[in-house]
Amino acid sequence: MNLHVHPFCERLEVIPDLPRHFLKIISQSMNKPFKLQDGAMDMLMQHQFPGNVR
């Protein structure tokens, strides 16, 4: 089975979902709220991802 996933630079709309997903998992496992610092999402959205994150 081949699975083609477009690089982040072609689908920037999914970038905010990733940190939210992982912070939710970490928060639940640690029973403590975690959130991104102010400006962190802006930094992620402005980052030039050279390819897919693995």
JSON list of N, CA and C in Angstrom, two decimals:
[
{"chain": "A", "resi": 1, "resn": "MET", "atom": "N", "xyz": [0.85, -1.17, 0.00]},
{"chain": "A", "resi": 1, "resn": "MET", "atom": "CA", "xyz": [0.00, 0.00, 0.00]},
{"chain": "A", "resi": 1, "resn": "MET", "atom": "C", "xyz": [0.89, 1.23, 0.00]},
{"chain": "A", "resi": 2, "resn": "ASN", "atom": "N", "xyz": [0.64, 2.11, -0.91]},
{"chain": "A", "resi": 2, "resn": "ASN", "atom": "CA", "xyz": [1.35, 3.38, -0.96]},
{"chain": "A", "resi": 2, "resn": "ASN", "atom": "C", "xyz": [0.48, 4.47, -0.37]},
{"chain": "A", "resi": 3, "resn": "LEU", "atom": "N", "xyz": [1.08, 5.30, 0.42]},
{"chain": "A", "resi": 3, "resn": "LEU", "atom": "CA", "xyz": [0.37, 6.42, 1.03]},
{"chain": "A", "resi": 3, "resn": "LEU", "atom": "C", "xyz": [1.15, 7.69, 0.71]},
{"chain": "A", "resi": 4, "resn": "HIS", "atom": "N", "xyz": [0.53, 8.58, -0.03]},
{"chain": "A", "resi": 4, "resn": "HIS", "atom": "CA", "xyz": [1.18, 9.84, -0.38]},
{"chain": "A", "resi": 4, "resn": "HIS", "atom": "C", "xyz": [0.65, 10.93, 0.55]},
{"chain": "A", "resi": 5, "resn": "VAL", "atom": "N", "xyz": [1.55, 11.56, 1.28]},
{"chain": "A", "resi": 5, "resn": "VAL", "atom": "CA", "xyz": [1.18, 12.64, 2.18]},
{"chain": "A", "resi": 5, "resn": "VAL", "atom": "C", "xyz": [1.89, 13.90, 1.69]},
{"chain": "A", "resi": 6, "resn": "HIS", "atom": "N", "xyz": [1.12, 14.92, 1.42]},
{"chain": "A", "resi": 6, "resn": "HIS", "atom": "CA", "xyz": [1.70, 16.18, 0.95]},
{"chain": "A", "resi": 6, "resn": "HIS", "atom": "C", "xyz": [2.51, 16.83, 2.07]},
{"chain": "A", "resi": 7, "resn": "PRO", "atom": "N", "xyz": [3.59, 17.52, 1.74]},
{"chain": "A", "resi": 7, "resn": "PRO", "atom": "CA", "xyz": [4.40, 18.19, 2.76]},
{"chain": "A", "resi": 7, "resn": "PRO", "atom": "C", "xyz": [3.62, 19.32, 3.44]},
{"chain": "A", "resi": 8, "resn": "PHE", "atom": "N", "xyz": [4.07, 19.67, 4.63]},
{"chain": "A", "resi": 8, "resn": "PHE", "atom": "CA", "xyz": [3.40, 20.73, 5.40]},
{"chain": "A", "resi": 8, "resn": "PHE", "atom": "C", "xyz": [3.27, 22.03, 4.63]},
{"chain": "A", "resi": 9, "resn": "CYS", "atom": "N", "xyz": [4.27, 22.34, 3.82]},
{"chain": "A", "resi": 9, "resn": "CYS", "atom": "CA", "xyz": [4.21, 23.60, 3.10]},
{"chain": "A", "resi": 9, "resn": "CYS", "atom": "C", "xyz": [3.01, 23.65, 2.14]},
{"chain": "A", "resi": 10, "resn": "GLU", "atom": "N", "xyz": [2.43, 22.51, 1.82]},
{"chain": "A", "resi": 10, "resn": "GLU", "atom": "CA", "xyz": [1.25, 22.45, 0.96]},
{"chain": "A", "resi": 10, "resn": "GLU", "atom": "C", "xyz": [-0.05, 22.32, 1.76]},
{"chain": "A", "resi": 11, "resn": "ARG", "atom": "N", "xyz": [0.04, 22.17, 3.06]},
{"chain": "A", "resi": 11, "resn": "ARG", "atom": "CA", "xyz": [-1.17, 22.02, 3.88]},
{"chain": "A", "resi": 11, "resn": "ARG", "atom": "C", "xyz": [-0.97, 22.63, 5.27]},
{"chain": "A", "resi": 12, "resn": "LEU", "atom": "N", "xyz": [-0.74, 23.92, 5.26]},
{"chain": "A", "resi": 12, "resn": "LEU", "atom": "CA", "xyz": [-0.48, 24.66, 6.50]},
{"chain": "A", "resi": 12, "resn": "LEU", "atom": "C", "xyz": [-1.64, 24.60, 7.48]},
{"chain": "A", "resi": 13, "resn": "GLU", "atom": "N", "xyz": [-2.84, 24.34, 7.00]},
{"chain": "A", "resi": 13, "resn": "GLU", "atom": "CA", "xyz": [-4.02, 24.32, 7.87]},
{"chain": "A", "resi": 13, "resn": "GLU", "atom": "C", "xyz": [-3.97, 23.21, 8.91]},
{"chain": "A", "resi": 14, "resn": "VAL", "atom": "N", "xyz": [-3.14, 22.18, 8.71]},
{"chain": "A", "resi": 14, "resn": "VAL", "atom": "CA", "xyz": [-3.07, 21.08, 9.69]},
{"chain": "A", "resi": 14, "resn": "VAL", "atom": "C", "xyz": [-2.05, 21.34, 10.79]},
{"chain": "A", "resi": 15, "resn": "ILE", "atom": "N", "xyz": [-1.19, 22.33, 10.61]},
{"chain": "A", "resi": 15, "resn": "ILE", "atom": "CA", "xyz": [-0.13, 22.58, 11.59]},
{"chain": "A", "resi": 15, "resn": "ILE", "atom": "C", "xyz": [-0.68, 22.84, 12.99]},
{"chain": "A", "resi": 16, "resn": "PRO", "atom": "N", "xyz": [-1.71, 23.68, 13.20]},
{"chain": "A", "resi": 16, "resn": "PRO", "atom": "CA", "xyz": [-2.20, 23.90, 14.56]},
{"chain": "A", "resi": 16, "resn": "PRO", "atom": "C", "xyz": [-2.77, 22.64, 15.22]},
{"chain": "A", "resi": 17, "resn": "ASP", "atom": "N", "xyz": [-3.25, 21.70, 14.42]},
{"chain": "A", "resi": 17, "resn": "ASP", "atom": "CA", "xyz": [-3.83, 20.47, 14.98]},
{"chain": "A", "resi": 17, "resn": "ASP", "atom": "C", "xyz": [-2.79, 19.61, 15.69]},
{"chain": "A", "resi": 18, "resn": "LEU", "atom": "N", "xyz": [-1.57, 19.60, 15.19]},
{"chain": "A", "resi": 18, "resn": "LEU", "atom": "CA", "xyz": [-0.55, 18.73, 15.76]},
{"chain": "A", "resi": 18, "resn": "LEU", "atom": "C", "xyz": [-0.16, 19.10, 17.20]},
{"chain": "A", "resi": 19, "resn": "PRO", "atom": "N", "xyz": [0.23, 20.34, 17.47]},
{"chain": "A", "resi": 19, "resn": "PRO", "atom": "CA", "xyz": [0.56, 20.65, 18.87]},
{"chain": "A", "resi": 19, "resn": "PRO", "atom": "C", "xyz": [-0.66, 20.52, 19.80]},
{"chain": "A", "resi": 20, "resn": "ARG", "atom": "N", "xyz": [-1.84, 20.88, 19.29]},
{"chain": "A", "resi": 20, "resn": "ARG", "atom": "CA", "xyz": [-3.04, 20.73, 20.12]},
{"chain": "A", "resi": 20, "resn": "ARG", "atom": "C", "xyz": [-3.27, 19.26, 20.47]},
{"chain": "A", "resi": 21, "resn": "HIS", "atom": "N", "xyz": [-3.09, 18.38, 19.51]},
{"chain": "A", "resi": 21, "resn": "HIS", "atom": "CA", "xyz": [-3.27, 16.95, 19.74]},
{"chain": "A", "resi": 21, "resn": "HIS", "atom": "C", "xyz": [-2.29, 16.43, 20.80]},
{"chain": "A", "resi": 22, "resn": "PHE", "atom": "N", "xyz": [-1.01, 16.74, 20.60]},
{"chain": "A", "resi": 22, "resn": "PHE", "atom": "CA", "xyz": [0.00, 16.23, 21.52]},
{"chain": "A", "resi": 22, "resn": "PHE", "atom": "C", "xyz": [-0.09, 16.87, 22.90]},
{"chain": "A", "resi": 23, "resn": "LEU", "atom": "N", "xyz": [-0.45, 18.15, 22.96]},
{"chain": "A", "resi": 23, "resn": "LEU", "atom": "CA", "xyz": [-0.62, 18.78, 24.28]},
{"chain": "A", "resi": 23, "resn": "LEU", "atom": "C", "xyz": [-1.82, 18.19, 25.02]},
{"chain": "A", "resi": 24, "resn": "LYS", "atom": "N", "xyz": [-2.86, 17.82, 24.29]},
{"chain": "A", "resi": 24, "resn": "LYS", "atom": "CA", "xyz": [-4.01, 17.18, 24.91]},
{"chain": "A", "resi": 24, "resn": "LYS", "atom": "C", "xyz": [-3.63, 15.82, 25.50]},
{"chain": "A", "resi": 25, "resn": "ILE", "atom": "N", "xyz": [-2.87, 15.04, 24.75]},
{"chain": "A", "resi": 25, "resn": "ILE", "atom": "CA", "xyz": [-2.43, 13.73, 25.23]},
{"chain": "A", "resi": 25, "resn": "ILE", "atom": "C", "xyz": [-1.53, 13.89, 26.46]},
{"chain": "A", "resi": 26, "resn": "ILE", "atom": "N", "xyz": [-0.58, 14.81, 26.39]},
{"chain": "A", "resi": 26, "resn": "ILE", "atom": "CA", "xyz": [0.33, 15.02, 27.52]},
{"chain": "A", "resi": 26, "resn": "ILE", "atom": "C", "xyz": [-0.43, 15.53, 28.74]},
{"chain": "A", "resi": 27, "resn": "SER", "atom": "N", "xyz": [-1.36, 16.45, 28.52]},
{"chain": "A", "resi": 27, "resn": "SER", "atom": "CA", "xyz": [-2.15, 16.98, 29.64]},
{"chain": "A", "resi": 27, "resn": "SER", "atom": "C", "xyz": [-2.95, 15.88, 30.32]},
{"chain": "A", "resi": 28, "resn": "GLN", "atom": "N", "xyz": [-3.54, 15.01, 29.52]},
{"chain": "A", "resi": 28, "resn": "GLN", "atom": "CA", "xyz": [-4.34, 13.91, 30.10]},
{"chain": "A", "resi": 28, "resn": "GLN", "atom": "C", "xyz": [-3.46, 12.91, 30.84]},
{"chain": "A", "resi": 29, "resn": "SER", "atom": "N", "xyz": [-2.32, 12.60, 30.27]},
{"chain": "A", "resi": 29, "resn": "SER", "atom": "CA", "xyz": [-1.46, 11.60, 30.92]},
{"chain": "A", "resi": 29, "resn": "SER", "atom": "C", "xyz": [-0.80, 12.15, 32.19]},
{"chain": "A", "resi": 30, "resn": "MET", "atom": "N", "xyz": [-0.54, 13.45, 32.23]},
{"chain": "A", "resi": 30, "resn": "MET", "atom": "CA", "xyz": [0.10, 14.05, 33.39]},
{"chain": "A", "resi": 30, "resn": "MET", "atom": "C", "xyz": [-0.93, 14.64, 34.37]},
{"chain": "A", "resi": 31, "resn": "ASN", "atom": "N", "xyz": [-2.20, 14.62, 33.94]},
{"chain": "A", "resi": 31, "resn": "ASN", "atom": "CA", "xyz": [-3.27, 15.19, 34.76]},
{"chain": "A", "resi": 31, "resn": "ASN", "atom": "C", "xyz": [-2.96, 16.64, 35.15]},
{"chain": "A", "resi": 32, "resn": "LYS", "atom": "N", "xyz": [-2.47, 17.37, 34.14]},
{"chain": "A", "resi": 32, "resn": "LYS", "atom": "CA", "xyz": [-2.05, 18.75, 34.35]},
{"chain": "A", "resi": 32, "resn": "LYS", "atom": "C", "xyz": [-2.22, 19.49, 33.02]},
{"chain": "A", "resi": 33, "resn": "PRO", "atom": "N", "xyz": [-2.78, 20.69, 33.03]},
{"chain": "A", "resi": 33, "resn": "PRO", "atom": "CA", "xyz": [-2.97, 21.40, 31.75]},
{"chain": "A", "resi": 33, "resn": "PRO", "atom": "C", "xyz": [-1.64, 21.91, 31.18]},
{"chain": "A", "resi": 34, "resn": "PHE", "atom": "N", "xyz": [-1.46, 21.69, 29.90]},
{"chain": "A", "resi": 34, "resn": "PHE", "atom": "CA", "xyz": [-0.32, 22.22, 29.18]},
{"chain": "A", "resi": 34, "resn": "PHE", "atom": "C", "xyz": [-0.84, 23.04, 28.02]},
{"chain": "A", "resi": 35, "resn": "LYS", "atom": "N", "xyz": [-0.16, 24.12, 27.69]},
{"chain": "A", "resi": 35, "resn": "LYS", "atom": "CA", "xyz": [-0.55, 24.93, 26.55]},
{"chain": "A", "resi": 35, "resn": "LYS", "atom": "C", "xyz": [0.70, 25.56, 25.94]},
{"chain": "A", "resi": 36, "resn": "LEU", "atom": "N", "xyz": [0.56, 26.01, 24.70]},
{"chain": "A", "resi": 36, "resn": "LEU", "atom": "CA", "xyz": [1.66, 26.69, 24.04]},
{"chain": "A", "resi": 36, "resn": "LEU", "atom": "C", "xyz": [1.83, 28.09, 24.61]},
{"chain": "A", "resi": 37, "resn": "GLN", "atom": "N", "xyz": [3.05, 28.55, 24.66]},
{"chain": "A", "resi": 37, "resn": "GLN", "atom": "CA", "xyz": [3.31, 29.92, 25.08]},
{"chain": "A", "resi": 37, "resn": "GLN", "atom": "C", "xyz": [2.80, 30.86, 24.01]},
{"chain": "A", "resi": 38, "resn": "ASP", "atom": "N", "xyz": [2.52, 32.09, 24.42]},
{"chain": "A", "resi": 38, "resn": "ASP", "atom": "CA", "xyz": [2.08, 33.11, 23.47]},
{"chain": "A", "resi": 38, "resn": "ASP", "atom": "C", "xyz": [3.09, 33.22, 22.34]},
{"chain": "A", "resi": 39, "resn": "GLY", "atom": "N", "xyz": [2.60, 33.24, 21.13]},
{"chain": "A", "resi": 39, "resn": "GLY", "atom": "CA", "xyz": [3.46, 33.39, 19.96]},
{"chain": "A", "resi": 39, "resn": "GLY", "atom": "C", "xyz": [4.01, 32.10, 19.40]},
{"chain": "A", "resi": 40, "resn": "ALA", "atom": "N", "xyz": [3.89, 31.00, 20.14]},
{"chain": "A", "resi": 40, "resn": "ALA", "atom": "CA", "xyz": [4.45, 29.73, 19.67]},
{"chain": "A", "resi": 40, "resn": "ALA", "atom": "C", "xyz": [3.75, 29.24, 18.41]},
{"chain": "A", "resi": 41, "resn": "MET", "atom": "N", "xyz": [2.42, 29.37, 18.37]},
{"chain": "A", "resi": 41, "resn": "MET", "atom": "CA", "xyz": [1.69, 28.92, 17.18]},
{"chain": "A", "resi": 41, "resn": "MET", "atom": "C", "xyz": [2.07, 29.77, 15.98]},
{"chain": "A", "resi": 42, "resn": "ASP", "atom": "N", "xyz": [2.24, 31.08, 16.19]},
{"chain": "A", "resi": 42, "resn": "ASP", "atom": "CA", "xyz": [2.67, 31.96, 15.10]},
{"chain": "A", "resi": 42, "resn": "ASP", "atom": "C", "xyz": [4.03, 31.52, 14.56]},
{"chain": "A", "resi": 43, "resn": "MET", "atom": "N", "xyz": [4.92, 31.14, 15.47]},
{"chain": "A", "resi": 43, "resn": "MET", "atom": "CA", "xyz": [6.25, 30.68, 15.04]},
{"chain": "A", "resi": 43, "resn": "MET", "atom": "C", "xyz": [6.13, 29.40, 14.22]},
{"chain": "A", "resi": 44, "resn": "LEU", "atom": "N", "xyz": [5.28, 28.48, 14.66]},
{"chain": "A", "resi": 44, "resn": "LEU", "atom": "CA", "xyz": [5.09, 27.25, 13.91]},
{"chain": "A", "resi": 44, "resn": "LEU", "atom": "C", "xyz": [4.50, 27.52, 12.53]},
{"chain": "A", "resi": 45, "resn": "MET", "atom": "N", "xyz": [3.55, 28.43, 12.46]},
{"chain": "A", "resi": 45, "resn": "MET", "atom": "CA", "xyz": [2.90, 28.73, 11.19]},
{"chain": "A", "resi": 45, "resn": "MET", "atom": "C", "xyz": [3.86, 29.44, 10.23]},
{"chain": "A", "resi": 46, "resn": "GLN", "atom": "N", "xyz": [4.83, 30.16, 10.75]},
{"chain": "A", "resi": 46, "resn": "GLN", "atom": "CA", "xyz": [5.77, 30.89, 9.91]},
{"chain": "A", "resi": 46, "resn": "GLN", "atom": "C", "xyz": [6.99, 30.06, 9.53]},
{"chain": "A", "resi": 47, "resn": "HIS", "atom": "N", "xyz": [7.17, 28.93, 10.21]},
{"chain": "A", "resi": 47, "resn": "HIS", "atom": "CA", "xyz": [8.34, 28.09, 9.95]},
{"chain": "A", "resi": 47, "resn": "HIS", "atom": "C", "xyz": [8.26, 27.50, 8.54]},
{"chain": "A", "resi": 48, "resn": "GLN", "atom": "N", "xyz": [9.38, 27.47, 7.85]},
{"chain": "A", "resi": 48, "resn": "GLN", "atom": "CA", "xyz": [9.44, 26.88, 6.52]},
{"chain": "A", "resi": 48, "resn": "GLN", "atom": "C", "xyz": [9.81, 25.41, 6.65]},
{"chain": "A", "resi": 49, "resn": "PHE", "atom": "N", "xyz": [8.81, 24.53, 6.67]},
{"chain": "A", "resi": 49, "resn": "PHE", "atom": "CA", "xyz": [9.07, 23.11, 6.78]},
{"chain": "A", "resi": 49, "resn": "PHE", "atom": "C", "xyz": [9.60, 22.60, 5.46]},
{"chain": "A", "resi": 50, "resn": "PRO", "atom": "N", "xyz": [10.81, 22.02, 5.45]},
{"chain": "A", "resi": 50, "resn": "PRO", "atom": "CA", "xyz": [11.41, 21.60, 4.19]},
{"chain": "A", "resi": 50, "resn": "PRO", "atom": "C", "xyz": [10.79, 20.31, 3.62]},
{"chain": "A", "resi": 51, "resn": "GLY", "atom": "N", "xyz": [10.02, 19.61, 4.40]},
{"chain": "A", "resi": 51, "resn": "GLY", "atom": "CA", "xyz": [9.41, 18.35, 3.96]},
{"chain": "A", "resi": 51, "resn": "GLY", "atom": "C", "xyz": [8.47, 17.85, 5.02]},
{"chain": "A", "resi": 52, "resn": "ASN", "atom": "N", "xyz": [8.22, 16.58, 5.01]},
{"chain": "A", "resi": 52, "resn": "ASN", "atom": "CA", "xyz": [7.32, 16.01, 6.01]},
{"chain": "A", "resi": 52, "resn": "ASN", "atom": "C", "xyz": [8.04, 15.77, 7.33]},
{"chain": "A", "resi": 53, "resn": "VAL", "atom": "N", "xyz": [7.32, 15.93, 8.40]},
{"chain": "A", "resi": 53, "resn": "VAL", "atom": "CA", "xyz": [7.84, 15.60, 9.72]},
{"chain": "A", "resi": 53, "resn": "VAL", "atom": "C", "xyz": [7.65, 14.10, 9.91]},
{"chain": "A", "resi": 54, "resn": "ARG", "atom": "N", "xyz": [8.64, 13.42, 10.37]},
{"chain": "A", "resi": 54, "resn": "ARG", "atom": "CA", "xyz": [8.54, 11.97, 10.54]},
{"chain": "A", "resi": 54, "resn": "ARG", "atom": "C", "xyz": [8.68, 11.60, 11.99]}
]
